Tab-separated table of N, CA and C in Angstrom:
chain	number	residue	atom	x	y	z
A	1	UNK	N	-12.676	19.767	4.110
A	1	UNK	CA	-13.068	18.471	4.637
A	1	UNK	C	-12.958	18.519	6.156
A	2	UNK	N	-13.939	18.086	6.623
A	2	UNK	CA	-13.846	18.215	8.538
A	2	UNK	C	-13.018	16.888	8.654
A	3	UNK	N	-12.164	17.580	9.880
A	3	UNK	CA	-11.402	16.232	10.865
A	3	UNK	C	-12.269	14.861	10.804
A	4	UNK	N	-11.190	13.814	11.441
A	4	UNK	CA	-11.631	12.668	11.592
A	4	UNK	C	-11.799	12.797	13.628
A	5	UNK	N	-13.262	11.590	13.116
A	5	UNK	CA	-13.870	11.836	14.569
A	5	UNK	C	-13.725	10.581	15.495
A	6	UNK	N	-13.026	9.853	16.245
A	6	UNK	CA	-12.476	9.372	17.074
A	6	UNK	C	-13.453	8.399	17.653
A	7	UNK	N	-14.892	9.161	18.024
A	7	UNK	CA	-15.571	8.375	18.818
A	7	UNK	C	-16.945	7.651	17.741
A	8	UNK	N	-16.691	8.228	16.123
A	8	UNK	CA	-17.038	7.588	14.941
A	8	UNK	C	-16.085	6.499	14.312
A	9	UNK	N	-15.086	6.079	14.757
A	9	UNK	CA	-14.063	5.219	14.541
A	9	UNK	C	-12.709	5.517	13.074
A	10	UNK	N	-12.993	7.457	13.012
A	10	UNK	CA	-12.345	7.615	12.191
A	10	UNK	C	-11.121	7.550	12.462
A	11	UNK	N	-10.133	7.853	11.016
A	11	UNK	CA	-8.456	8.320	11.343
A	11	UNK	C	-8.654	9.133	9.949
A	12	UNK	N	-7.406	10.089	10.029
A	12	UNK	CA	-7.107	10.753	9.730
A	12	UNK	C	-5.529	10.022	8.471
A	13	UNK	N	-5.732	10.147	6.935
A	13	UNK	CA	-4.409	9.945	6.763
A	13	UNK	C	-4.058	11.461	5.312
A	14	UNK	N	-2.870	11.496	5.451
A	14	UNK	CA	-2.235	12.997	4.787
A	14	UNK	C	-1.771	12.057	3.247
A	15	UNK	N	-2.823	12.909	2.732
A	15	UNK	CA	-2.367	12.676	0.796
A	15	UNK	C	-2.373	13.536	0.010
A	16	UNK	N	-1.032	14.101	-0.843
A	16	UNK	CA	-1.438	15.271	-1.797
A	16	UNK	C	-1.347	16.247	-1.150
A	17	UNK	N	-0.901	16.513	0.354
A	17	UNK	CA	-1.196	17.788	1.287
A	17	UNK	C	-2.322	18.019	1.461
A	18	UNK	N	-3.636	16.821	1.210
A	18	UNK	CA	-4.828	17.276	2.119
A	18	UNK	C	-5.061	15.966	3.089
A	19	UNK	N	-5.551	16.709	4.097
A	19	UNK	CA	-5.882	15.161	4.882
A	19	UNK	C	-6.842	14.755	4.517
A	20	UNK	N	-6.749	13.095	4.505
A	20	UNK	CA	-8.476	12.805	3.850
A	20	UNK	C	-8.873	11.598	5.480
A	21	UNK	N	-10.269	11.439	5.609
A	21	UNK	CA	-10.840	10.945	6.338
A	21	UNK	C	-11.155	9.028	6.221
A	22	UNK	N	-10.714	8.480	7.439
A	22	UNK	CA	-11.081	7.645	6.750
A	22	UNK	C	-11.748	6.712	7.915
A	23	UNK	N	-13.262	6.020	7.386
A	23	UNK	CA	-13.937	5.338	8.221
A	23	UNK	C	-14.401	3.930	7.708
A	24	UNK	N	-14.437	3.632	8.761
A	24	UNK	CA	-14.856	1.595	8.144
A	24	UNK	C	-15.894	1.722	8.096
A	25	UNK	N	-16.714	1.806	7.369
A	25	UNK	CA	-18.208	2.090	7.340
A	25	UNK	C	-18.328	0.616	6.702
A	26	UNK	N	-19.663	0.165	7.250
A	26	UNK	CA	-20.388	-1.291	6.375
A	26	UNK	C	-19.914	-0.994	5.033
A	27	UNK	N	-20.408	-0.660	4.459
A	27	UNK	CA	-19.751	-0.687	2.446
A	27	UNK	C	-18.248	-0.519	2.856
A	28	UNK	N	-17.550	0.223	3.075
A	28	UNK	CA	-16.222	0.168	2.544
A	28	UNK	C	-15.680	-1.028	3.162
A	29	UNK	N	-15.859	-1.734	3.919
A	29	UNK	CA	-15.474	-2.862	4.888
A	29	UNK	C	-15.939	-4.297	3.843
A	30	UNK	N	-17.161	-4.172	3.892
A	30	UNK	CA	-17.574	-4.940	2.588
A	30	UNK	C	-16.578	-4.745	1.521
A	31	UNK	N	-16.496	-4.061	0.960
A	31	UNK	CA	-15.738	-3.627	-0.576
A	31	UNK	C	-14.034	-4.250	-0.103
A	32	UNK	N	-14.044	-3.644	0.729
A	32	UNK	CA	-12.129	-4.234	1.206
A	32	UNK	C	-12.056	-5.510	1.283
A	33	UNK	N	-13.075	-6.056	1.931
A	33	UNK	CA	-13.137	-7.642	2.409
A	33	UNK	C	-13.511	-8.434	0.780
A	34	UNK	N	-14.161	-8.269	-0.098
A	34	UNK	CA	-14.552	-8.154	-1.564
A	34	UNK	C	-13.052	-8.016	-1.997
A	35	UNK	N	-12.628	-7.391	-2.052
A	35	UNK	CA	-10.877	-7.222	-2.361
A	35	UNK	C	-9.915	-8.278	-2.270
A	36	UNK	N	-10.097	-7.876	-0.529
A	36	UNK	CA	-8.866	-8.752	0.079
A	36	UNK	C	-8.546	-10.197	0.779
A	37	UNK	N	-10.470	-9.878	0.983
A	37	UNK	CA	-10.197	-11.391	1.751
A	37	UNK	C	-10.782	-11.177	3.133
A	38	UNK	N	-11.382	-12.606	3.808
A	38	UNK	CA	-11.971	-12.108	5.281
A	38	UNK	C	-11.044	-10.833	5.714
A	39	UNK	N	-11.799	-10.438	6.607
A	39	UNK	CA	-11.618	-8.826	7.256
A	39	UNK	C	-10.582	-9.721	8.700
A	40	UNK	N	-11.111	-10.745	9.790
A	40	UNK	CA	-10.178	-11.086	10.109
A	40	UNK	C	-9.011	-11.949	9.910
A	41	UNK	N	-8.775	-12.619	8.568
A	41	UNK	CA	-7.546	-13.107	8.248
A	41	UNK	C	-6.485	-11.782	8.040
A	42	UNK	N	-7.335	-10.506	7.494
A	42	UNK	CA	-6.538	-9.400	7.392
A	42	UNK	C	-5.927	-8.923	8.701
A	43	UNK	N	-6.630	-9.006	9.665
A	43	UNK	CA	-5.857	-8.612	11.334
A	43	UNK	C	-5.255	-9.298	11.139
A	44	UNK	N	-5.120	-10.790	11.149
A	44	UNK	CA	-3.912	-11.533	11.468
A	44	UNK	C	-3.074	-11.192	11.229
A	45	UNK	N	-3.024	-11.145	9.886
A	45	UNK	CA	-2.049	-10.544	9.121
A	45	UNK	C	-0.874	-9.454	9.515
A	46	UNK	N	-1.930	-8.406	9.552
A	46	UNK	CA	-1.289	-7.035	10.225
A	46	UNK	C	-0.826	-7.372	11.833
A	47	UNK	N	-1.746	-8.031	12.869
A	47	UNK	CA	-0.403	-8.853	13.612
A	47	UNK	C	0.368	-9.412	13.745
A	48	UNK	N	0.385	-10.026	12.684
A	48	UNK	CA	1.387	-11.092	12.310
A	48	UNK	C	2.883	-10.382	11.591
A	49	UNK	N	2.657	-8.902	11.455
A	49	UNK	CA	3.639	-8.462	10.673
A	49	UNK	C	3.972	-8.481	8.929
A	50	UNK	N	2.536	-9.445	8.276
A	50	UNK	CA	2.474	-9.841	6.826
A	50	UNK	C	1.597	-9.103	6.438
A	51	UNK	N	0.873	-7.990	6.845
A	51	UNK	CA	0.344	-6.748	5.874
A	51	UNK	C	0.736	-6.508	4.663
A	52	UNK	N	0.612	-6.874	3.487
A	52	UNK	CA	1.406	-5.950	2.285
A	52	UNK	C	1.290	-4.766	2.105
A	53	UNK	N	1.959	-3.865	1.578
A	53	UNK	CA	2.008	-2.352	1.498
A	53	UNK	C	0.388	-2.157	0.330
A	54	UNK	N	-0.174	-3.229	-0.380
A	54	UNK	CA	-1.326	-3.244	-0.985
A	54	UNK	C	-1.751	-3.478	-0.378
A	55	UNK	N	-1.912	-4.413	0.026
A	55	UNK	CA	-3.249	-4.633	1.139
A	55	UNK	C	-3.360	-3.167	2.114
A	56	UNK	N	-2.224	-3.069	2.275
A	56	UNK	CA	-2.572	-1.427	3.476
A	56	UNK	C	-3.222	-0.251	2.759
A	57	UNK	N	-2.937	-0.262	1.447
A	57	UNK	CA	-3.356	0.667	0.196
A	57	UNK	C	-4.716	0.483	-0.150
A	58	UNK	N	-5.009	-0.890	-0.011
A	58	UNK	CA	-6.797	-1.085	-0.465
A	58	UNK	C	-7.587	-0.614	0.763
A	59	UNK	N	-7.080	-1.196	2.175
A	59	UNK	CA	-8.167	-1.174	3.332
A	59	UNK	C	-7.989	0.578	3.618
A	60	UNK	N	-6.912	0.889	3.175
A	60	UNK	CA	-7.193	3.078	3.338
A	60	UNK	C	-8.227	3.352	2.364
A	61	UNK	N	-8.256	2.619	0.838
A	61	UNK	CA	-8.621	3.161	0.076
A	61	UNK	C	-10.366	2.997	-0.125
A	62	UNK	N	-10.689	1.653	0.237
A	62	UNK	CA	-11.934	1.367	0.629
A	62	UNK	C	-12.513	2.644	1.394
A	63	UNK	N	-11.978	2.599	2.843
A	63	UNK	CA	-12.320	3.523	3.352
A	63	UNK	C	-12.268	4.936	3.896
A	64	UNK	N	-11.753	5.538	2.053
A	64	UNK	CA	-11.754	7.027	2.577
A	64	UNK	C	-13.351	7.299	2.674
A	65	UNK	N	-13.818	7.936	3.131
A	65	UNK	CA	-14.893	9.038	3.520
A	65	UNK	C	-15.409	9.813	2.283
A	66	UNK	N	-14.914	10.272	2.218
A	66	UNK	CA	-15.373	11.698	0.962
A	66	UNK	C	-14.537	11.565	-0.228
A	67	UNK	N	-14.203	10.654	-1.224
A	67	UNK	CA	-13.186	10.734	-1.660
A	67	UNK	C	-13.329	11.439	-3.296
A	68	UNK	N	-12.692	12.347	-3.536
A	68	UNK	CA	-12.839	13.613	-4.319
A	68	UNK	C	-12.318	12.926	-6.031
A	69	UNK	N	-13.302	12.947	-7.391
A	69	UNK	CA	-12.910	12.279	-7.719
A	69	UNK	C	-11.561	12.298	-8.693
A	70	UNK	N	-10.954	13.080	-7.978
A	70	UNK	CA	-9.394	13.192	-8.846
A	70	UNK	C	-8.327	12.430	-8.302
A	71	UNK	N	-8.860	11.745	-7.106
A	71	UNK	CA	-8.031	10.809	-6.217
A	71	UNK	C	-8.148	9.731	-6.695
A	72	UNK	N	-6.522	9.296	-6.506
A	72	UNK	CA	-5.963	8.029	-7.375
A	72	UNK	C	-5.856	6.969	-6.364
A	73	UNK	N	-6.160	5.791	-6.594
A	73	UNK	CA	-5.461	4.795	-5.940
A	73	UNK	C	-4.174	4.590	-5.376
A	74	UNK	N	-3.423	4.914	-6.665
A	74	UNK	CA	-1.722	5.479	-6.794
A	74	UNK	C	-1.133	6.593	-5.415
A	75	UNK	N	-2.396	7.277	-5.767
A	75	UNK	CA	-1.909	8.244	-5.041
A	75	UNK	C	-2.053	8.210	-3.603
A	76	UNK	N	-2.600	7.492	-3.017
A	76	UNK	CA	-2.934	6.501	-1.604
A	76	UNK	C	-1.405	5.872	-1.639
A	77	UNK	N	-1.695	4.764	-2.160
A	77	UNK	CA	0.186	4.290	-1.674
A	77	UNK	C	1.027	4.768	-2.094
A	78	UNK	N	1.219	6.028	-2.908
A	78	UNK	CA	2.618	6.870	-2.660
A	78	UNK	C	2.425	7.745	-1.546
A	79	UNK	N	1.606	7.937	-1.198
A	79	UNK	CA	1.796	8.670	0.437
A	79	UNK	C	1.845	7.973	1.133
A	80	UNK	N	1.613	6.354	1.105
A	80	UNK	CA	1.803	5.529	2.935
A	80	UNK	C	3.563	5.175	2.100
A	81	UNK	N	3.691	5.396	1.044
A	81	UNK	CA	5.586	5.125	0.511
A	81	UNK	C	5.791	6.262	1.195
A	82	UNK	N	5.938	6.993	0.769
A	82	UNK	CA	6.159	8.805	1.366
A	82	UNK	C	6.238	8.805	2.851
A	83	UNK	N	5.511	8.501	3.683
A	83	UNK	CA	5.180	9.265	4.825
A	83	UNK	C	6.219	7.907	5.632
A	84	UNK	N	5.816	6.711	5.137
A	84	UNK	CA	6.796	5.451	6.097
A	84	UNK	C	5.386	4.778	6.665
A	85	UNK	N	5.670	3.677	6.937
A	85	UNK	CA	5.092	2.381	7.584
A	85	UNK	C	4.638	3.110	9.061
A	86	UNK	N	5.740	3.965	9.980
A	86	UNK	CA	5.369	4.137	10.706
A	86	UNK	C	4.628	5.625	11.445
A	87	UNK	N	4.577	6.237	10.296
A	87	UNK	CA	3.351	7.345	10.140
A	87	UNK	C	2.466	7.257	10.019
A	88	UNK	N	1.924	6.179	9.248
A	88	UNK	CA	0.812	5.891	9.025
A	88	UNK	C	0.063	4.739	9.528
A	89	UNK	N	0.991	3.969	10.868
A	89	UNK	CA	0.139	2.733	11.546
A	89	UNK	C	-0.818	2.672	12.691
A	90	UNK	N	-0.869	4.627	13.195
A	90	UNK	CA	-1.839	4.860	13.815
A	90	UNK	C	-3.292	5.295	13.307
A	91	UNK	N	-2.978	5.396	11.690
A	91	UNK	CA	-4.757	5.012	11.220
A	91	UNK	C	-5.282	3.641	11.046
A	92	UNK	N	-3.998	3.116	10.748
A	92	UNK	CA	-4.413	1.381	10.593
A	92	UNK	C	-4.809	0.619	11.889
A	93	UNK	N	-4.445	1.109	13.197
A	93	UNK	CA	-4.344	0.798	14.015
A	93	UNK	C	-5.815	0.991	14.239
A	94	UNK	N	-6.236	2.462	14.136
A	94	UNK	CA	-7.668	3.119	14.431
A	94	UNK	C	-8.687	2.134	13.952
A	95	UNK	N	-8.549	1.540	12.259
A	95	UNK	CA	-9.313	0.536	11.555
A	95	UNK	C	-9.126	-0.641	11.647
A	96	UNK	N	-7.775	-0.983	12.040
A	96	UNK	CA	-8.172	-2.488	12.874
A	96	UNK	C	-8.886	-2.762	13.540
A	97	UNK	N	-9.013	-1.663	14.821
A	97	UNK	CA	-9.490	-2.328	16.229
A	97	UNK	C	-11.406	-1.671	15.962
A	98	UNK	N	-11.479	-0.819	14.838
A	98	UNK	CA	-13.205	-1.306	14.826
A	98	UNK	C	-13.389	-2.266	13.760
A	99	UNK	N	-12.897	-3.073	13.098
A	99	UNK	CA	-12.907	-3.888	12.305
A	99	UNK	C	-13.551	-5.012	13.569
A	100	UNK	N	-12.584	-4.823	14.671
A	100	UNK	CA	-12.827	-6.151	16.144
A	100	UNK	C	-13.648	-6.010	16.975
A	101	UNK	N	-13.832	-4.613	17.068
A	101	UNK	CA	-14.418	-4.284	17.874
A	101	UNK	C	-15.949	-3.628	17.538
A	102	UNK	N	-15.961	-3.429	16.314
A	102	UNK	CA	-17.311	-2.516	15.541
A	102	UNK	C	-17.359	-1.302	16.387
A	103	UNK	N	-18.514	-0.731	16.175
A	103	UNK	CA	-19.071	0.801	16.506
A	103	UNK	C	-19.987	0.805	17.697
């Protein structure tokens, strides 16, 4: 799987020992927001410090990239359990701010 590309608004998050890619693309943004709820009540949120560890689990999971189909949902939030809140808030960070900012 190629890196995540920076100036495509990807991030990068580690599951299973592979990294998987992950981009807000129109559909997966759709599909999360379909999920969770406006896309900016969800910033609030995550500024606000009221992110749930699901909600952080759907908006990765929406938007992995390539996602291989032996990959679990499960297996998304036992690696943001695994890795900590704060390993993993510089991809969330990456998909917040094109969530605000778009492409």
């Amino acid at each position: 799987m190629s890196a995540a590309n920076a100036l495509r608004g990807e991030a990068a998050l580690r599951v299973g020992g592979c990294t998987l890619v992950l981009r807000p693309s129109f559909a997966a943004l759709v599909a999360a927001e379909e999920e969770l709820g406006p896309l900016f009540a969800l910033v609030e949120r995550a500024a606000d410090g009221r992110l749930g560890l699901g909600e952080l689990a759907a908006l990765f999971w929406h938007c992995i990239r390539d996602r291989d189909a032996g990959m679990t949902r499960e297996a998304v939030g036992e690696a943001l359990v695994e890795q900590g809140l704060a390993a993993v808030t510089p991809a969330l960070r990456v998909l917040l701010g094109q969530i605000l900012q778009g492409q």
